[in-house]
């Protein structure tokens, strides 16, 4: 599948920080309650740390108590993929432009969507609304 943003593994490794690379390119998960965006309640948008695409809005952010930034919905299209790793069946969430791993989505979120996008801070950069 052709991506809007394509890099070789070597290029990603060079461009991204270690933790960003581990999460985005190797589908890693940061330790809960450690990420820089978990407690952020400022107004703004969260963009992909890999390619800059706008992904989530602070309007849709909520505290799920799980230790990762959580959202009820993405700003627009987002890529989803079935993930059967670690002995679980989960829905993986990826950036549509660069294919970077963001986190997972669960259907135990609050109304109105009932969705909980559980996203690693390392995969996001925050842009404050002016
Ligand atoms: Fe991206």
XYZ file of N, CA, C and O and ligand atoms in Angstrom:
521
model
N 0.842 -1.205 0.000
C 0.000 0.000 0.000
C 0.879 1.258 0.000
O 1.839 1.367 0.736
N 0.557 2.161 -0.886
C 1.340 3.376 -1.035
C 0.887 4.397 0.021
O -0.277 4.708 0.153
N 1.863 4.945 0.737
C 1.577 5.944 1.772
C 1.905 7.335 1.263
O 2.808 7.503 0.456
N 1.207 8.320 1.822
C 1.522 9.706 1.506
C 2.930 10.041 1.971
O 3.664 10.776 1.334
N 3.286 9.501 3.129
C 4.619 9.731 3.686
C 5.340 8.384 3.761
O 4.914 7.496 4.486
N 6.389 8.233 2.995
C 7.151 6.983 2.980
C 8.591 7.245 3.389
O 9.233 8.168 2.895
N 9.109 6.417 4.294
C 10.508 6.505 4.709
C 11.025 5.080 4.859
O 10.265 4.183 5.169
N 12.305 4.923 4.681
C 12.888 3.621 5.002
C 13.016 3.525 6.516
O 12.955 4.537 7.228
N 13.225 2.323 6.975
C 13.395 2.124 8.405
C 14.576 2.944 8.936
O 14.500 3.527 10.027
N 15.644 2.990 8.159
C 16.824 3.770 8.554
C 16.495 5.257 8.705
O 16.947 5.925 9.631
N 15.691 5.759 7.768
C 15.298 7.176 7.825
C 14.429 7.462 9.048
O 14.621 8.472 9.736
N 13.486 6.577 9.340
C 12.641 6.771 10.528
C 13.512 6.776 11.779
O 13.346 7.596 12.673
N 14.441 5.855 11.830
C 15.304 5.731 13.000
C 16.090 7.019 13.227
O 16.296 7.463 14.353
N 16.524 7.617 12.137
C 17.294 8.858 12.213
C 16.421 10.041 12.628
O 16.831 10.910 13.390
N 15.200 10.085 12.073
C 14.318 11.236 12.292
C 13.636 11.246 13.657
O 13.392 12.305 14.224
N 13.286 10.072 14.136
C 12.482 10.001 15.355
C 13.348 9.800 16.586
O 14.456 9.262 16.494
N 12.830 10.206 17.720
C 13.474 9.885 18.987
C 13.319 8.393 19.250
O 12.505 7.729 18.609
N 14.099 7.866 20.194
C 14.069 6.425 20.466
C 12.681 5.914 20.827
O 12.231 4.895 20.318
N 12.015 6.644 21.730
C 10.692 6.194 22.184
C 9.650 6.355 21.063
O 8.796 5.483 20.873
N 9.742 7.442 20.306
C 8.837 7.638 19.155
C 9.009 6.502 18.148
O 8.039 5.960 17.634
N 10.248 6.169 17.880
C 10.540 5.093 16.913
C 9.993 3.758 17.428
O 9.367 3.004 16.687
N 10.215 3.492 18.670
C 9.774 2.220 19.263
C 8.246 2.084 19.189
O 7.717 1.019 18.890
N 7.530 3.177 19.471
C 6.066 3.128 19.450
C 5.548 3.157 18.010
O 4.829 2.253 17.579
N 5.938 4.176 17.258
C 5.377 4.377 15.911
C 5.775 3.281 14.926
O 4.955 2.794 14.155
N 7.035 2.912 14.933
C 7.528 1.994 13.884
C 7.622 0.560 14.353
O 7.668 -0.353 13.541
N 7.690 0.339 15.657
C 7.805 -1.037 16.152
C 6.597 -1.454 16.978
O 6.639 -2.456 17.672
N 5.546 -0.636 16.939
C 4.290 -0.935 17.634
C 4.484 -1.154 19.137
O 3.885 -2.033 19.730
N 5.372 -0.355 19.694
C 5.608 -0.447 21.129
C 4.515 0.262 21.914
O 3.677 0.968 21.358
N 4.520 0.051 23.219
C 3.566 0.731 24.106
C 4.350 1.386 25.221
O 5.197 0.742 25.845
N 4.092 2.669 25.457
C 4.802 3.341 26.548
C 4.185 2.916 27.881
O 3.022 2.509 27.929
N 4.967 3.022 28.926
C 4.455 2.682 30.248
C 3.322 3.640 30.607
O 3.390 4.832 30.301
N 2.247 3.142 31.242
C 1.119 4.000 31.586
C 1.531 5.102 32.569
O 2.464 4.924 33.342
N 0.827 6.223 32.509
C 1.030 7.377 33.402
C 2.398 8.033 33.226
O 2.848 8.773 34.084
N 3.098 7.731 32.144
C 4.415 8.325 31.950
C 4.454 9.314 30.784
O 5.363 10.130 30.714
N 3.522 9.211 29.851
C 3.584 10.009 28.631
C 3.335 11.488 28.889
O 2.658 11.865 29.856
N 3.865 12.327 28.022
C 3.773 13.774 28.272
C 2.378 14.346 28.030
O 2.071 15.425 28.519
N 1.521 13.644 27.298
C 0.196 14.203 27.003
C -0.918 13.655 27.884
O -2.061 14.083 27.775
N -0.605 12.696 28.728
C -1.666 12.037 29.491
C -2.481 13.037 30.311
O -3.703 13.007 30.331
N -1.790 13.955 30.985
C -2.502 14.898 31.858
C -2.777 16.244 31.194
O -3.294 17.154 31.834
N -2.406 16.367 29.939
C -2.590 17.654 29.267
C -4.076 17.919 29.002
O -4.759 17.110 28.380
N -4.578 19.074 29.496
C -5.977 19.398 29.217
C -6.089 20.730 28.472
O -7.150 21.331 28.412
N -4.969 21.198 27.908
C -4.998 22.436 27.130
C -5.751 22.234 25.819
O -5.857 21.116 25.325
N -6.251 23.345 25.278
C -6.953 23.288 24.001
C -5.968 23.212 22.853
O -5.012 23.984 22.799
N -6.235 22.308 21.933
C -5.370 22.211 20.777
C -5.580 20.908 20.046
O -6.538 20.183 20.287
N -4.637 20.647 19.153
C -4.733 19.442 18.334
C -3.494 18.577 18.508
O -2.401 19.089 18.731
N -3.720 17.297 18.397
C -2.633 16.334 18.489
C -2.328 15.829 17.082
O -3.216 15.332 16.396
N -1.075 16.004 16.676
C -0.668 15.577 15.334
C 0.269 14.383 15.445
O 0.872 14.137 16.500
N 0.397 13.663 14.360
C 1.278 12.489 14.315
C 2.726 12.915 14.542
O 3.215 13.822 13.863
N 3.420 12.262 15.472
C 4.824 12.596 15.742
C 5.729 12.148 14.598
O 6.866 12.592 14.493
N 5.199 11.307 13.728
C 5.981 10.850 12.595
C 5.884 11.770 11.399
O 6.889 12.117 10.786
N 4.651 12.195 11.061
C 4.467 12.927 9.802
C 3.721 14.245 9.939
O 3.596 14.979 8.968
N 3.167 14.543 11.114
C 2.512 15.823 11.320
C 1.031 15.870 10.978
O 0.396 16.909 11.117
N 0.466 14.778 10.525
C -0.961 14.782 10.209
C -1.786 15.013 11.475
O -1.507 14.448 12.531
N -2.829 15.850 11.360
C -3.707 16.098 12.496
C -4.531 14.852 12.776
O -5.156 14.292 11.861
N -4.535 14.415 14.026
C -5.207 13.158 14.347
C -6.330 13.305 15.365
O -7.423 12.788 15.164
N -6.051 14.013 16.468
C -7.043 14.113 17.538
C -7.144 15.550 18.042
O -6.186 16.305 17.970
N -8.344 15.889 18.565
C -8.578 17.216 19.120
C -8.748 17.122 20.632
O -9.290 16.123 21.147
N -8.309 18.172 21.319
C -8.504 18.205 22.777
C -9.992 18.186 23.130
O -10.365 17.786 24.237
N -10.865 18.591 22.196
C -12.306 18.566 22.442
C -12.814 17.145 22.710
O -13.843 16.957 23.352
N -12.120 16.173 22.171
C -12.561 14.777 22.269
C -11.725 13.970 23.259
O -11.849 12.758 23.335
N -10.872 14.676 24.014
C -9.990 13.987 24.965
C -10.703 13.821 26.299
O -11.429 14.708 26.736
N -10.508 12.703 26.937
C -11.080 12.495 28.269
C -10.120 11.644 29.099
O -9.217 11.011 28.561
N -10.313 11.664 30.400
C -9.457 10.859 31.265
C -10.123 9.522 31.519
O -11.101 9.425 32.238
N -9.577 8.491 30.882
C -10.144 7.148 31.038
C -9.569 6.444 32.263
O -9.980 5.334 32.597
N -8.601 7.084 32.920
C -8.002 6.490 34.112
C -7.009 5.387 33.802
O -6.518 4.705 34.696
N -6.698 5.198 32.530
C -5.865 4.062 32.119
C -4.388 4.437 32.004
O -3.538 3.564 31.850
N -4.084 5.735 32.031
C -2.684 6.134 31.981
C -2.175 6.528 30.613
O -0.999 6.850 30.451
N -3.053 6.480 29.610
C -2.688 6.946 28.266
C -3.694 8.000 27.815
O -4.866 7.969 28.233
N -3.277 8.928 26.969
C -4.231 9.890 26.417
C -5.374 9.140 25.728
O -5.115 8.213 24.960
N -6.601 9.540 26.044
C -7.760 8.844 25.494
C -8.689 9.827 24.804
O -8.906 10.941 25.288
N -9.243 9.393 23.699
C -10.125 10.239 22.892
C -11.365 9.448 22.498
O -11.302 8.230 22.330
N -12.480 10.177 22.314
C -13.712 9.495 21.898
C -13.802 9.339 20.388
O -14.573 8.513 19.901
N -13.006 10.152 19.675
C -12.985 10.006 18.212
C -11.782 10.732 17.618
O -11.237 11.640 18.239
N -11.388 10.331 16.399
C -10.341 11.063 15.695
C -10.933 12.308 15.032
O -12.160 12.431 14.934
N -10.089 13.218 14.553
C -10.580 14.413 13.860
C -11.270 14.012 12.554
O -12.365 14.464 12.256
N -10.627 13.155 11.765
C -11.330 12.585 10.592
C -10.876 11.145 10.389
O -10.820 10.405 11.366
N -10.569 10.764 9.157
C -10.251 9.353 8.902
C -9.047 8.883 9.717
O -8.078 9.614 9.886
N -9.152 7.656 10.168
C -8.021 7.040 10.847
C -7.978 5.596 10.385
O -9.001 5.057 9.972
N -6.807 5.013 10.395
C -6.701 3.633 9.919
C -6.832 2.659 11.087
O -6.286 2.895 12.156
N -7.564 1.567 10.861
C -7.735 0.549 11.896
C -7.379 -0.819 11.333
O -7.590 -1.079 10.158
N -6.844 -1.647 12.198
C -6.383 -2.959 11.758
C -6.570 -3.963 12.894
O -6.347 -3.604 14.059
N -6.970 -5.173 12.565
C -7.125 -6.168 13.619
C -5.757 -6.593 14.139
O -4.838 -6.810 13.366
N -5.623 -6.670 15.453
C -4.350 -7.008 16.085
C -4.589 -8.193 17.016
O -5.332 -8.082 17.987
N -3.954 -9.312 16.706
C -4.159 -10.503 17.538
C -2.918 -10.814 18.381
O -2.771 -11.916 18.902
N -2.037 -9.829 18.496
C -0.814 -10.030 19.285
C -1.083 -10.082 20.784
O -2.151 -9.684 21.259
N -0.119 -10.566 21.546
C -0.181 -10.618 23.012
C -1.400 -11.387 23.524
O -1.924 -11.074 24.591
N -1.879 -12.370 22.743
C -2.982 -13.215 23.187
C -4.319 -12.503 23.299
O -5.221 -12.963 24.004
N -4.463 -11.361 22.618
C -5.725 -10.608 22.680
C -6.175 -10.280 21.264
O -5.359 -10.235 20.349
N -7.460 -10.045 21.100
C -7.949 -9.520 19.829
C -8.306 -8.064 20.066
O -9.211 -7.753 20.833
N -7.518 -7.187 19.453
C -7.739 -5.750 19.642
C -7.759 -5.060 18.286
O -7.343 -5.638 17.286
N -8.218 -3.830 18.296
C -8.200 -3.043 17.064
C -7.097 -2.005 17.167
O -7.148 -1.108 18.021
N -6.100 -2.177 16.328
C -4.972 -1.254 16.300
C -5.373 0.023 15.564
O -6.143 -0.027 14.603
N -4.839 1.166 15.995
C -5.094 2.454 15.342
C -3.781 2.967 14.758
O -2.754 2.986 15.443
N -3.826 3.329 13.472
C -2.621 3.797 12.781
C -2.856 5.133 12.090
O -3.988 5.470 11.718
N -1.764 5.872 11.892
C -1.836 7.112 11.122
C -2.041 6.755 9.649
O -1.260 5.986 9.092
N -3.075 7.315 9.012
C -3.336 6.974 7.613
C -2.247 7.458 6.663
O -2.061 6.870 5.599
N -1.514 8.491 7.037
C -0.519 9.049 6.108
C 0.838 8.343 6.149
O 1.470 8.169 5.114
N 1.292 7.948 7.340
C 2.619 7.329 7.412
C 2.574 5.889 7.907
O 3.601 5.217 7.923
N 1.388 5.429 8.338
C 1.263 4.047 8.806
C 1.837 3.832 10.195
O 1.990 2.692 10.624
N 2.143 4.910 10.897
C 2.704 4.784 12.242
C 1.680 4.221 13.228
O 0.499 4.544 13.172
N 2.173 3.387 14.128
C 1.304 2.813 15.167
C 0.987 3.878 16.218
O 1.897 4.542 16.735
N -0.295 4.042 16.537
C -0.705 5.058 17.516
C -1.144 4.422 18.831
O -0.824 4.924 19.904
N -1.915 3.361 18.749
C -2.456 2.719 19.946
C -3.569 1.780 19.542
O -3.505 1.168 18.474
N -4.603 1.695 20.383
C -5.727 0.802 20.100
C -7.034 1.519 20.396
O -7.064 2.496 21.137
N -8.128 1.013 19.808
C -9.448 1.570 20.115
C -10.309 0.466 20.727
O -10.279 -0.682 20.291
N -11.045 0.845 21.783
C -11.900 -0.089 22.502
C -13.317 0.479 22.519
O -13.507 1.698 22.417
N -14.303 -0.403 22.693
C -15.687 0.095 22.642
C -16.275 0.292 24.036
O -17.467 0.105 24.250
N -15.438 0.695 24.978
C -15.933 0.969 26.331
C -15.799 2.455 26.677
O -15.652 2.826 27.826
N -15.832 3.300 25.662
C -15.701 4.738 25.888
C -17.026 5.383 26.280
O -18.066 4.741 26.283
N -16.967 6.669 26.625
C -18.172 7.397 27.024
C -19.056 7.755 25.829
O -18.612 7.689 24.682
N -20.278 8.149 26.110
C -21.181 8.629 25.063
C -20.655 9.936 24.493
O -19.969 10.634 25.215
N -20.949 10.333 23.255
C -21.907 9.652 22.379
C -21.304 8.546 21.514
O -22.049 7.716 21.008
N -19.970 8.485 21.368
C -19.425 7.502 20.426
C -19.277 6.119 21.050
O -19.298 5.118 20.359
N -19.094 6.062 22.385
C -18.839 4.791 23.042
C -17.454 4.234 22.755
O -17.154 3.103 23.107
N -16.619 5.054 22.110
C -15.288 4.595 21.724
C -14.223 5.187 22.638
O -14.352 6.311 23.119
N -13.203 4.405 22.876
C -12.056 4.884 23.634
C -10.799 4.630 22.812
O -10.341 3.497 22.703
N -10.289 5.701 22.212
C -9.021 5.619 21.485
C -7.920 5.806 22.500
O -7.753 6.905 23.056
N -7.212 4.737 22.770
C -6.173 4.711 23.792
C -4.839 4.854 23.065
O -4.384 3.926 22.403
N -4.240 6.040 23.174
C -3.144 6.421 22.278
C -1.864 6.721 23.056
O -1.907 7.376 24.106
N -0.747 6.271 22.538
C 0.544 6.556 23.177
C 0.922 8.034 22.995
O 0.877 8.551 21.873
N 1.348 8.660 24.086
C 1.840 10.040 23.986
C 2.985 10.154 22.987
O 3.101 11.147 22.265
N 3.843 9.133 22.952
C 5.034 9.177 22.097
C 4.693 9.264 20.619
O 5.524 9.690 19.818
N 3.481 8.888 20.248
C 3.109 8.929 18.829
C 2.490 10.273 18.458
O 2.153 10.496 17.297
N 2.331 11.168 19.447
C 1.646 12.442 19.206
C 2.506 13.637 19.564
O 3.324 13.583 20.483
N 2.274 14.731 18.841
C 2.803 16.024 19.239
C 1.621 16.956 19.427
O 0.673 16.907 18.658
N 1.694 17.799 20.452
C 0.578 18.694 20.763
C 0.801 20.075 20.167
O 1.890 20.639 20.292
N -0.229 20.599 19.522
C -0.186 21.972 18.995
C -1.285 22.764 19.669
O -2.465 22.501 19.439
N -0.897 23.699 20.495
C -1.861 24.499 21.246
C -2.664 25.382 20.297
O -2.144 25.840 19.280
N -3.928 25.583 20.639
C -4.802 26.452 19.852
C -4.581 27.879 20.293
O -4.575 28.178 21.490
N -4.366 28.759 19.330
C -4.098 30.151 19.695
C -5.368 30.955 19.683
O -6.323 30.600 19.078
Fe 1.788 9.890 10.547
